[in-house]
Amino acid sequence: MGNAAVAKAYAEIIAAIAVLNSVLSGAGRSGSEVAPEAELLDGLGDRCLDILSGAAGVEARMAALKARAAVKFADTVQAVASPGAPVQAQEMAVTAEVACALTIGDRAAGALLNQSQMLTTALPLTLSALQAGNISWQHARAMVDEAATLDPAGAAALEAHFLDPDEPNAAAGCPAGEMPASRFRHRARTWRERHHTESIEKRHAKGVLDRRVEYAPDQDGMAWLSAYLPADQAAGIWNRSTAIARGLQGPAEPRTLTQLRADVFAAAILGSGNPARHEPGQVPPPRAHVLVTVPVFSLLGATEEPAMLDGYGPIPASMARALVANGADSFYRVLVDPRDGAPLEIGRANYRPTKAMRNWLRLRDGKCPFPGCSNHSLDNEADHLLAWAKGGTTGVSNLGQPCPKHHRLRHTSAWKPTPGTKNEPPGWISPTGRHYKSEHQDWEPPHWPTEPNPGACGNGRQLPARREGSGDPDFVHTGLSLGEDGVERFLHSTA
């Protein structure tokens, strides 16, 4: 390194890493060759976890440093460039230099420069969070990707929602940096879909024109086959293949669920629809369930507020109406808080309470409540947090809905779930005693039609009127229970 100050700073960083390595090498050693189990857990375990969490923060700060250095280098080159120099050639030269310095390819260097430029010029809250070690580089990339298609005001609002605790409509639940980047990307994409200046109907129509199937060879005689489809179709295919695969599992079946799902998919396209070694019809093909929550005014056609497709996120209102019209085989009325859209009560008429509770859990959590798990609700299992035999009740505050993997983890290890509250889903306590939050749904208040007048739906149904000075409807109409405490969404599954 040519700069003495830079060289000294990195030498000190390397020395600090050496100290941490020595802590790892010496951790857990005592006078005896084998430390007691409790000592190992409290000493070695805690030190390892402290080093891991500290390393994550340092990596984030280094990522922010790289981003700032890359942009500063590009700006410096541009400042000293000869007047009239070709811009494209200059950008190629900068990209090549960054690629060589980091020992990466030109494409990766170009992506780094573009992402860094966005961070340092348009996303100040994201850059600050990265510099503070509160989010990872993967979180920052997700923010860049979702903000890239928004105007400056939209990008600022997206940042504020997730990273500004003083924002009036800040995201609730697990902070952005405490959830895996994949989960944060899903949350940020959901917010973008809801708040994009162009309606989701128009963007979806453009996306439908790009639907396609892609094929890519891979190693060891394998290949990837992927399809770009409307979300309801993709979710239905995934849920159906999962349901068939689960039906094929059993003591005599050696294949994993993942392998079975792949075999079901291949057999459905190439043959009878049943994977090899199973006769056609041996396992009755279940209906493909898709769980959707639809704002009542969108369902009636009075607004175009997006519905929520379980395991995916916002979908166009027209898609939701089509799902309802073309085969919803179960329907639940869900009263939601008009202030933030959180569920208050689920209709239980003509449904067993246990079934209503399961659907309440699906609406409350949206996915497996284990930190970082993305397994969405249709594949999950209701579970007592405090066992019934130990006095636990069958109420939603004592119920979780972990996926099969984390359900087993709870019963086969020292991981313990913590009860949910009125506003928050369950959390988890690890074997080392550390508490990890579960994220919960990022609710938003329902949209109201601009002119809630009779006939506004365009389908002959009358909408409830607002009382003067109140945002709440005050009467029951068309079988919808809309009272002073909230408005309804529909929760249903469809084939």
Coordinates of C-alpha atoms in Angstrom, one line a residue:
M1 CA 0.0 0.0 0.0
G2 CA 1.4 3.4 -1.0
N3 CA -0.3 5.5 1.7
A4 CA 1.3 5.1 5.2
A5 CA -1.9 6.0 7.1
V6 CA -3.9 3.5 5.2
A7 CA -1.3 0.8 5.7
K8 CA -1.1 1.5 9.4
A9 CA -4.9 1.3 9.8
Y10 CA -5.1 -2.0 8.1
A11 CA -2.2 -3.4 10.1
E12 CA -4.1 -2.5 13.2
I13 CA -7.2 -4.3 11.9
I14 CA -5.1 -7.4 11.0
A15 CA -3.6 -7.3 14.5
A16 CA -7.1 -7.1 16.1
I17 CA -8.2 -10.1 14.0
A18 CA -5.2 -12.0 15.3
V19 CA -6.2 -11.2 18.9
L20 CA -9.7 -12.6 18.2
N21 CA -8.2 -15.8 16.7
S22 CA -6.1 -16.2 19.8
V23 CA -9.3 -15.9 21.9
L24 CA -10.9 -18.7 19.8
S25 CA -7.8 -20.8 20.1
G26 CA -7.7 -20.4 23.9
A27 CA -11.4 -20.4 24.6
G28 CA -12.7 -23.2 26.8
R29 CA -9.3 -24.3 28.0
S30 CA -9.0 -24.9 31.7
G31 CA -6.9 -26.9 34.1
S32 CA -8.6 -30.1 33.0
E33 CA -8.4 -31.3 29.4
V34 CA -12.2 -31.4 29.1
A35 CA -14.2 -28.4 30.5
P36 CA -17.5 -29.1 32.1
E37 CA -20.5 -28.8 29.8
A38 CA -21.8 -25.7 31.5
E39 CA -18.4 -24.0 31.3
L40 CA -18.1 -24.8 27.6
L41 CA -21.6 -23.3 26.9
D42 CA -21.0 -20.2 29.0
G43 CA -17.4 -19.7 27.9
L44 CA -16.6 -21.1 24.5
G45 CA -20.2 -20.8 23.2
D46 CA -20.6 -17.2 24.3
R47 CA -17.2 -16.2 23.0
C48 CA -17.9 -17.8 19.6
L49 CA -21.3 -16.1 19.3
D50 CA -19.8 -12.7 20.3
I51 CA -17.1 -13.1 17.7
L52 CA -19.6 -14.0 15.0
S53 CA -21.9 -11.1 15.8
G54 CA -19.0 -8.7 16.0
A55 CA -17.6 -10.0 12.7
A56 CA -21.0 -9.3 11.0
G57 CA -20.8 -5.7 12.2
V58 CA -17.2 -5.3 11.0
E59 CA -18.1 -6.8 7.6
A60 CA -20.9 -4.3 7.2
R61 CA -18.6 -1.4 8.1
M62 CA -16.0 -2.7 5.6
A63 CA -18.7 -3.0 2.9
A64 CA -19.7 0.6 3.5
L65 CA -16.0 1.6 3.3
K66 CA -15.6 -0.3 0.0
A67 CA -18.7 1.4 -1.4
R68 CA -17.5 4.9 -0.5
A69 CA -14.0 4.2 -1.8
A70 CA -15.3 2.9 -5.1
V71 CA -17.4 6.0 -5.7
K72 CA -14.7 8.4 -4.5
F73 CA -12.3 6.7 -6.9
A74 CA -14.7 7.0 -9.8
D75 CA -15.5 10.7 -9.0
T76 CA -11.7 11.4 -8.8
V77 CA -11.0 9.9 -12.2
Q78 CA -13.9 11.8 -13.7
A79 CA -12.7 15.1 -12.1
V80 CA -9.2 14.8 -13.6
A81 CA -10.3 13.4 -17.0
S82 CA -9.5 15.4 -20.1
P83 CA -12.3 17.5 -21.4
G84 CA -14.2 15.7 -24.2
A85 CA -12.9 12.3 -23.2
P86 CA -15.4 9.5 -24.2
V87 CA -17.6 8.8 -21.1
Q88 CA -18.0 5.1 -22.0
A89 CA -14.3 4.5 -22.3
Q90 CA -13.7 6.3 -19.0
E91 CA -16.3 4.1 -17.2
M92 CA -14.7 1.0 -18.6
A93 CA -11.3 2.1 -17.4
V94 CA -12.6 2.8 -13.9
T95 CA -14.5 -0.6 -13.8
A96 CA -11.4 -2.4 -14.9
E97 CA -9.3 -0.7 -12.2
V98 CA -11.7 -1.6 -9.4
A99 CA -12.0 -5.2 -10.7
C100 CA -8.2 -5.6 -10.6
A101 CA -7.9 -4.0 -7.1
L102 CA -10.6 -6.4 -5.7
T103 CA -9.6 -9.4 -7.9
I104 CA -13.1 -9.7 -9.3
G105 CA -14.6 -9.7 -12.7
D106 CA -15.7 -6.7 -14.7
R107 CA -19.3 -7.5 -14.3
A108 CA -19.1 -7.8 -10.5
A109 CA -17.1 -4.6 -10.4
G110 CA -19.6 -2.7 -12.5
A111 CA -22.4 -3.9 -10.3
L112 CA -20.5 -2.8 -7.2
L113 CA -19.9 0.7 -8.7
N114 CA -23.6 1.0 -9.6
Q115 CA -24.8 -0.1 -6.2
S116 CA -22.3 2.1 -4.4
Q117 CA -23.3 5.1 -6.4
M118 CA -27.0 4.6 -5.5
L119 CA -26.0 4.2 -1.8
T120 CA -23.9 7.2 -1.6
T121 CA -26.1 9.6 -3.5
A122 CA -29.7 8.5 -3.0
L123 CA -29.9 6.2 0.1
P124 CA -28.3 8.1 3.0
L125 CA -30.1 6.1 5.7
T126 CA -29.1 2.8 4.2
L127 CA -25.4 3.9 4.0
S128 CA -25.5 5.2 7.6
A129 CA -27.0 1.9 8.8
L130 CA -24.3 0.0 6.9
Q131 CA -21.6 2.2 8.4
A132 CA -22.9 1.6 11.9
G133 CA -23.0 -2.2 11.3
N134 CA -26.8 -2.3 11.8
I135 CA -27.4 -4.0 8.4
S136 CA -25.3 -6.2 6.1
W137 CA -24.2 -5.5 2.6
Q138 CA -26.9 -8.0 1.4
H139 CA -29.5 -5.8 3.1
A140 CA -28.1 -2.7 1.5
R141 CA -28.2 -4.4 -2.0
A142 CA -31.8 -5.4 -1.4
M143 CA -32.6 -1.7 -0.6
V144 CA -30.8 -0.6 -3.7
D145 CA -32.6 -3.0 -5.9
E146 CA -36.1 -2.1 -4.6
A147 CA -35.4 1.7 -4.6
A148 CA -33.9 1.6 -8.2
T149 CA -37.4 1.7 -9.8
L150 CA -38.8 4.4 -7.5
D151 CA -38.6 8.1 -7.9
P152 CA -36.5 10.1 -5.3
A153 CA -39.4 10.7 -3.0
G154 CA -40.4 7.0 -3.2
A155 CA -36.9 5.8 -2.4
A156 CA -36.7 8.2 0.6
A157 CA -40.0 6.9 1.9
L158 CA -38.9 3.2 1.4
E159 CA -35.7 4.0 3.4
A160 CA -37.6 5.8 6.2
H161 CA -40.1 3.0 6.6
F162 CA -37.5 0.5 7.4
L163 CA -34.6 2.5 8.8
D164 CA -36.0 5.6 10.5
P165 CA -37.4 4.7 13.9
D166 CA -39.1 8.2 14.1
E167 CA -41.0 7.7 10.9
P168 CA -44.8 7.7 11.7
N169 CA -45.4 4.6 9.6
A170 CA -42.2 2.8 10.4
A171 CA -42.1 -1.0 9.9
A172 CA -43.1 -2.8 13.1
G173 CA -41.5 -6.0 14.5
C174 CA -38.1 -7.3 13.9
P175 CA -35.6 -4.5 12.9
A176 CA -34.3 -4.8 9.3
G177 CA -30.8 -5.7 10.5
E178 CA -32.1 -8.5 12.8
M179 CA -33.8 -10.5 10.0
P180 CA -31.9 -12.3 7.2
A181 CA -31.4 -10.3 4.0
S182 CA -33.7 -12.6 2.1
R183 CA -36.6 -11.8 4.5
F184 CA -35.8 -8.1 4.3
R185 CA -35.8 -8.2 0.5
H186 CA -39.3 -9.7 0.7
R187 CA -40.5 -7.0 3.1
A188 CA -39.0 -4.2 1.0
R189 CA -40.4 -5.6 -2.2
T190 CA -43.9 -5.8 -0.6
W191 CA -43.7 -2.2 0.5
R192 CA -42.5 -1.2 -3.0
E193 CA -45.5 -3.0 -4.6
R194 CA -47.9 -1.2 -2.4
H195 CA -46.5 2.3 -2.8
H196 CA -45.2 2.4 -6.4
T197 CA -46.4 5.4 -8.3
E198 CA -47.5 3.2 -11.2
S199 CA -50.4 0.9 -10.3
I200 CA -49.6 -2.8 -9.8
E201 CA -52.3 -3.6 -12.4
K202 CA -50.3 -1.8 -15.1
R203 CA -46.9 -3.3 -13.9
H204 CA -48.5 -6.8 -13.8
A205 CA -49.8 -6.4 -17.3
K206 CA -46.3 -5.7 -18.5
G207 CA -44.9 -8.6 -16.6
V208 CA -47.4 -11.0 -18.0
L209 CA -46.1 -10.2 -21.5
D210 CA -42.6 -11.4 -20.3
R211 CA -43.7 -14.8 -19.0
R212 CA -41.4 -17.5 -20.1
V213 CA -39.6 -20.8 -19.2
E214 CA -35.8 -20.9 -19.1
Y215 CA -33.4 -23.8 -19.3
A216 CA -29.8 -23.7 -18.1
P217 CA -27.3 -26.7 -18.1
D218 CA -25.4 -27.3 -14.9
Q219 CA -22.7 -29.6 -13.6
D220 CA -22.8 -33.4 -13.1
G221 CA -25.5 -34.1 -15.7
M222 CA -28.0 -31.7 -14.1
A223 CA -29.8 -28.6 -15.3
W224 CA -32.1 -25.9 -14.1
L225 CA -35.6 -25.3 -15.4
S226 CA -37.3 -22.2 -14.2
A227 CA -40.6 -20.4 -15.2
Y228 CA -41.5 -16.8 -15.0
L229 CA -45.3 -16.9 -14.3
P230 CA -48.1 -14.8 -12.8
A231 CA -47.8 -15.2 -9.0
D232 CA -51.1 -17.0 -8.4
Q233 CA -50.1 -19.7 -11.0
A234 CA -46.6 -20.1 -9.5
A235 CA -47.9 -20.3 -6.0
G236 CA -50.5 -22.8 -6.9
I237 CA -47.9 -25.0 -8.7
W238 CA -45.6 -24.8 -5.7
N239 CA -48.3 -25.6 -3.1
R240 CA -49.7 -28.4 -5.2
S241 CA -46.4 -30.1 -5.7
T242 CA -45.6 -29.7 -2.0
A243 CA -48.9 -31.3 -1.0
I244 CA -48.5 -34.2 -3.3
A245 CA -44.9 -34.7 -2.1
R246 CA -46.0 -34.7 1.5
G247 CA -48.6 -37.3 0.7
L248 CA -45.9 -39.6 -0.7
Q249 CA -43.8 -39.4 2.4
G250 CA -43.8 -42.4 4.7
P251 CA -41.6 -44.9 6.5
A252 CA -40.8 -46.8 3.3
E253 CA -40.1 -43.6 1.3
P254 CA -36.3 -42.8 1.2
R255 CA -36.6 -39.6 -0.8
T256 CA -36.6 -36.2 1.0
L257 CA -39.4 -33.7 0.6
T258 CA -37.2 -31.6 -1.7
Q259 CA -36.5 -34.7 -3.9
L260 CA -40.1 -35.7 -4.0
R261 CA -41.2 -32.2 -5.0
A262 CA -38.8 -32.3 -7.9
D263 CA -40.0 -35.7 -8.9
V264 CA -43.6 -34.7 -8.7
F265 CA -42.9 -31.6 -10.9
A266 CA -41.0 -33.7 -13.5
A267 CA -43.7 -36.4 -13.6
A268 CA -46.5 -33.9 -14.0
I269 CA -44.8 -32.4 -17.1
L270 CA -43.5 -35.6 -18.7
G271 CA -45.9 -38.3 -17.6
S272 CA -48.9 -39.2 -15.6
G273 CA -48.4 -36.7 -12.9
N274 CA -47.1 -39.2 -10.3
P275 CA -43.4 -39.7 -9.6
A276 CA -41.7 -42.9 -10.4
R277 CA -42.3 -46.0 -8.2
H278 CA -45.9 -44.9 -7.5
E279 CA -48.8 -46.1 -9.5
P280 CA -51.1 -43.5 -11.0
G281 CA -53.9 -42.8 -8.6
Q282 CA -52.2 -44.3 -5.6
V283 CA -52.1 -40.8 -3.9
P284 CA -55.2 -38.7 -4.7
P285 CA -54.0 -35.4 -6.1
P286 CA -55.0 -32.7 -3.6
R287 CA -56.3 -29.3 -4.7
A288 CA -53.6 -26.6 -4.9
H289 CA -54.4 -24.2 -2.2
V290 CA -53.6 -20.5 -2.4
L291 CA -54.2 -18.3 0.6
V292 CA -55.2 -14.7 -0.2
T293 CA -56.3 -11.8 1.9
V294 CA -58.4 -9.3 0.0
P295 CA -59.5 -5.8 1.2
V296 CA -63.3 -5.7 1.1
F297 CA -63.4 -2.6 -1.1
S298 CA -61.0 -4.2 -3.6
L299 CA -63.2 -7.3 -3.7
L300 CA -66.2 -5.2 -4.4
G301 CA -64.4 -3.3 -7.2
A302 CA -64.5 0.1 -5.4
T303 CA -60.7 0.4 -5.0
E304 CA -57.7 -1.2 -6.7
E305 CA -55.8 -1.8 -3.4
P306 CA -53.5 -4.9 -3.8
A307 CA -54.5 -8.1 -2.2
M308 CA -51.9 -10.3 -0.3
L309 CA -50.9 -13.7 -1.7
D310 CA -49.5 -15.9 1.0
G311 CA -45.9 -16.6 0.5
Y312 CA -45.5 -14.0 -2.2
G313 CA -46.8 -10.5 -1.3
P314 CA -49.0 -8.0 -3.0
I315 CA -50.9 -9.0 -6.2
P316 CA -53.3 -7.0 -8.4
A317 CA -56.8 -6.6 -7.2
S318 CA -58.1 -8.0 -10.5
M319 CA -56.1 -11.2 -9.9
A320 CA -57.6 -11.6 -6.4
R321 CA -61.1 -11.0 -7.7
A322 CA -60.5 -13.7 -10.4
L323 CA -59.3 -16.1 -7.7
V324 CA -62.4 -15.5 -5.6
A325 CA -64.8 -15.8 -8.6
N326 CA -63.2 -18.9 -10.0
G327 CA -63.2 -21.3 -7.1
A328 CA -62.6 -20.0 -3.5
D329 CA -63.5 -23.2 -1.6
S330 CA -63.4 -21.6 1.9
F331 CA -64.1 -18.0 3.1
Y332 CA -63.4 -16.3 6.4
R333 CA -64.4 -12.7 7.4
V334 CA -61.5 -11.0 9.1
L335 CA -62.1 -7.7 11.0
V336 CA -59.0 -5.5 10.8
D337 CA -58.0 -2.3 12.6
P338 CA -58.7 0.6 10.2
R339 CA -55.6 2.4 11.7
D340 CA -53.0 -0.1 10.7
G341 CA -54.7 -3.1 9.1
A342 CA -53.8 -5.5 11.9
P343 CA -56.3 -8.4 12.3
L344 CA -58.7 -7.9 15.3
E345 CA -61.1 -10.8 14.9
I346 CA -61.7 -13.7 12.5
G347 CA -65.3 -14.8 11.8
R348 CA -66.1 -18.2 13.2
A349 CA -69.6 -18.7 12.1
N350 CA -70.1 -22.3 10.7
Y351 CA -66.4 -23.1 11.3
R352 CA -64.9 -25.1 14.1
P353 CA -62.9 -22.9 16.5
T354 CA -59.7 -24.8 15.9
K355 CA -60.0 -24.2 12.2
A356 CA -60.6 -20.5 12.8
M357 CA -57.6 -20.3 15.1
R358 CA -55.4 -22.0 12.5
N359 CA -56.4 -19.4 9.9
W360 CA -55.9 -16.6 12.5
L361 CA -52.3 -17.9 13.0
R362 CA -51.8 -17.9 9.2
L363 CA -53.0 -14.3 9.0
R364 CA -51.1 -13.2 12.1
D365 CA -47.7 -14.7 11.2
G366 CA -47.8 -15.1 7.4
K367 CA -45.0 -17.7 7.7
C368 CA -43.1 -19.9 10.1
P369 CA -42.2 -17.7 13.2
F370 CA -38.7 -19.1 13.6
P371 CA -36.2 -16.2 13.0
G372 CA -35.3 -16.1 9.3
C373 CA -37.5 -18.9 8.1
S374 CA -39.4 -18.2 4.9
N375 CA -41.6 -21.2 4.9
H376 CA -45.1 -19.7 4.4
S377 CA -48.2 -20.6 6.3
L378 CA -49.9 -23.3 4.2
D379 CA -47.1 -25.7 5.0
N380 CA -46.9 -25.0 8.7
E381 CA -48.3 -26.7 11.8
A382 CA -50.2 -25.3 14.8
D383 CA -48.2 -25.9 18.0
H384 CA -48.8 -25.2 21.7
L385 CA -46.0 -23.0 23.0
L386 CA -46.7 -24.1 26.6
A387 CA -47.7 -27.7 26.3
W388 CA -51.3 -28.6 27.1
A389 CA -50.1 -31.2 29.6
K390 CA -48.3 -28.4 31.5
G391 CA -51.3 -26.1 31.6
G392 CA -51.1 -24.4 28.2
T393 CA -54.3 -23.2 26.7
T394 CA -55.6 -23.5 23.1
G395 CA -55.6 -19.7 22.5
V396 CA -53.9 -17.8 19.8
S397 CA -51.5 -16.2 22.3
N398 CA -50.3 -19.7 23.2
L399 CA -50.2 -21.1 19.7
G400 CA -47.4 -20.8 17.0
Q401 CA -47.3 -22.3 13.5
P402 CA -43.8 -23.4 12.9
C403 CA -42.9 -25.3 9.7
P404 CA -42.2 -29.0 10.1
K405 CA -38.4 -28.5 10.3
H406 CA -38.6 -26.0 13.2
H407 CA -41.5 -27.9 14.8
R408 CA -39.1 -30.8 15.1
L409 CA -36.3 -28.5 16.3
R410 CA -38.5 -27.3 19.2
H411 CA -39.2 -30.9 20.3
T412 CA -35.7 -32.4 19.7
S413 CA -33.4 -29.6 21.0
A414 CA -33.2 -26.9 23.7
W415 CA -34.7 -24.2 21.5
K416 CA -37.8 -22.8 23.2
P417 CA -40.5 -20.6 21.7
T418 CA -41.8 -17.7 23.6
P419 CA -45.6 -16.9 23.6
G420 CA -47.1 -14.4 21.2
T421 CA -48.7 -11.2 22.4
K422 CA -51.6 -9.2 21.0
N423 CA -49.3 -7.3 18.7
E424 CA -46.4 -9.7 18.1
P425 CA -45.9 -13.3 17.1
P426 CA -43.8 -15.7 19.1
G427 CA -40.0 -15.4 19.5
W428 CA -37.4 -18.0 20.4
I429 CA -34.8 -18.6 23.1
S430 CA -31.7 -20.5 21.9
P431 CA -29.9 -23.2 23.9
T432 CA -27.4 -20.5 25.0
G433 CA -30.2 -18.4 26.5
R434 CA -30.2 -15.7 23.8
H435 CA -33.5 -14.3 22.7
Y436 CA -34.2 -13.9 19.0
K437 CA -37.2 -11.9 17.7
S438 CA -39.7 -13.2 15.2
E439 CA -40.8 -10.7 12.6
H440 CA -44.4 -10.1 12.0
Q441 CA -46.6 -8.8 9.2
D442 CA -46.0 -5.2 8.1
W443 CA -49.7 -4.1 8.3
E444 CA -51.1 -1.0 6.6
P445 CA -54.4 0.7 7.0
P446 CA -57.0 -0.3 4.3
H447 CA -57.7 2.0 1.5
W448 CA -61.1 3.7 1.2
P449 CA -62.8 4.5 -2.1
T450 CA -62.6 8.2 -3.0
E451 CA -66.4 8.4 -3.4
P452 CA -68.1 5.6 -1.3
N453 CA -71.6 6.2 -2.9
P454 CA -74.3 3.7 -3.8
G455 CA -73.3 1.8 -7.0
A456 CA -69.7 2.8 -6.8
C457 CA -68.7 -0.9 -7.1
G458 CA -70.1 -1.1 -10.6
N459 CA -71.6 -4.5 -9.8
G460 CA -74.9 -3.5 -8.2
R461 CA -73.6 -3.7 -4.6
Q462 CA -73.9 -0.7 -2.3
L463 CA -71.0 0.4 -0.3
P464 CA -71.3 1.5 3.4
A465 CA -71.3 5.3 3.8
R466 CA -69.0 7.1 6.2
R467 CA -70.4 9.1 9.1
E468 CA -69.4 12.7 9.4
G469 CA -66.1 13.0 11.2
S470 CA -65.4 9.3 11.2
G471 CA -63.4 7.1 9.0
D472 CA -65.4 4.0 10.0
P473 CA -68.5 2.5 8.3
D474 CA -71.5 2.3 10.6
F475 CA -73.8 -0.3 9.2
V476 CA -74.0 -3.8 7.8
H477 CA -74.6 -4.4 4.1
T478 CA -74.3 -7.2 1.6
G479 CA -73.5 -9.7 4.4
L480 CA -70.4 -7.8 5.4
S481 CA -70.0 -7.0 9.1
L482 CA -68.4 -3.6 9.1
G483 CA -68.6 -2.0 12.6
E484 CA -67.1 0.9 14.3
D485 CA -64.0 -1.0 15.4
G486 CA -62.7 -1.9 12.0
V487 CA -63.2 -3.0 8.4
E488 CA -63.1 -6.4 6.9
R489 CA -60.7 -8.2 4.6
F490 CA -61.4 -11.7 3.3
L491 CA -59.2 -14.6 4.0
H492 CA -59.8 -17.5 1.7
S493 CA -58.1 -20.5 0.0
T494 CA -58.7 -21.3 -3.6
A495 CA -57.8 -24.0 -6.1

